[in-house]
Coordinates of C-alpha atoms in Angstrom, one line a residue:
M1 CA 0.0 0.0 0.0
N2 CA 1.2 3.5 -0.8
T3 CA 2.6 5.2 2.3
A4 CA 0.9 8.5 1.5
K5 CA -2.4 6.7 1.1
T6 CA -1.9 4.9 4.5
V7 CA -1.1 8.2 6.3
T8 CA -4.2 9.9 4.8
A9 CA -6.4 6.9 5.7
A10 CA -5.1 6.9 9.2
R11 CA -6.2 10.5 9.7
T12 CA -9.7 10.2 8.4
I13 CA -12.8 8.3 9.4
H14 CA -14.3 6.0 6.8
P15 CA -17.5 7.8 5.6
K16 CA -19.7 4.7 6.2
I17 CA -18.7 4.8 9.9
T18 CA -19.9 8.4 10.3
E19 CA -23.0 7.7 8.3
V20 CA -23.9 4.7 10.5
L21 CA -23.0 6.3 13.8
A22 CA -25.0 9.5 13.0
G23 CA -27.9 8.0 11.2
T24 CA -28.5 4.7 12.9
F25 CA -27.2 5.4 16.4
K26 CA -28.0 9.2 16.5
V27 CA -24.4 10.1 17.6
P28 CA -24.0 13.8 17.0
D29 CA -21.5 14.6 14.2
S30 CA -19.8 17.0 16.7
E31 CA -18.8 13.9 18.8
I32 CA -17.4 11.8 16.0
F33 CA -13.6 12.1 16.0
P34 CA -10.8 9.9 14.6
E35 CA -9.6 9.2 18.2
S36 CA -13.1 8.3 19.4
T37 CA -13.8 4.8 20.6
M38 CA -17.1 3.0 20.8
E39 CA -17.0 3.4 24.6
S40 CA -16.4 7.1 24.4
L41 CA -19.4 7.4 22.1
E42 CA -21.4 5.5 24.8
M43 CA -22.0 2.5 22.5
D44 CA -22.8 -0.6 24.5
S45 CA -22.0 -4.1 23.4
L46 CA -25.3 -4.6 21.7
A47 CA -24.9 -1.4 19.7
V48 CA -21.3 -2.4 18.8
A49 CA -22.6 -5.8 17.6
E50 CA -25.3 -4.1 15.5
F51 CA -22.6 -1.7 14.1
A52 CA -20.5 -4.7 13.0
V53 CA -23.5 -6.3 11.3
I54 CA -24.3 -3.0 9.5
I55 CA -20.7 -2.7 8.3
K56 CA -20.8 -6.3 7.1
E57 CA -24.1 -5.9 5.3
T58 CA -23.2 -2.6 3.6
L59 CA -19.5 -3.1 2.9
G60 CA -19.0 -6.8 3.1
V61 CA -16.4 -6.5 5.8
D62 CA -16.7 -9.2 8.4
A63 CA -15.1 -8.5 11.8
D64 CA -15.6 -9.9 15.3
A65 CA -17.3 -7.0 17.1
D66 CA -15.8 -8.0 20.5
T67 CA -12.2 -8.1 19.3
L68 CA -12.1 -5.4 16.7
Y69 CA -14.4 -2.7 18.0
K70 CA -14.0 -2.9 21.8
D71 CA -10.9 -0.7 22.3
A72 CA -10.3 0.5 18.7
T73 CA -10.5 4.1 17.7
L74 CA -12.5 5.1 14.7
T75 CA -9.2 5.6 12.9
D76 CA -8.3 1.9 13.7
I77 CA -11.7 0.8 12.5
S78 CA -11.4 2.9 9.3
E79 CA -8.0 1.4 8.6
F80 CA -9.4 -2.1 9.1
I81 CA -12.3 -1.4 6.8
R82 CA -10.1 0.1 4.1
A83 CA -7.7 -2.8 4.2
A84 CA -10.4 -5.4 4.1
V85 CA -12.1 -3.7 1.2
D86 CA -8.6 -3.6 -0.6
G87 CA -8.1 -7.2 0.3
A88 CA -5.4 -7.0 2.9
V89 CA -6.4 -6.7 6.6
P90 CA -3.5 -5.3 8.6
V91 CA -2.3 -7.5 11.5
S92 CA -2.2 -4.6 13.9
C93 CA -6.0 -4.1 13.6
A94 CA -6.9 -7.8 14.0
R95 CA -6.6 -7.7 17.8

């Protein structure tokens, strides 16, 4: 993967994440930051599991909600999604 592309991806949140958090879970856009975690957004385990299902259904990215989303930042999740869509999941995100 291109280094510049990796740096840019690491600084941005995948648009589907923002769409799902704001639309489905009613998280205000003003609270969605790259360093946010599901916990900091007050997403309980059921909401995180539902989030994982929505990401799988809409993007085809299959991830274990407990291991991937528990302590990951939105940047980590974005990086995982981008890598999975590109066909190469980074080891650092597969906790």
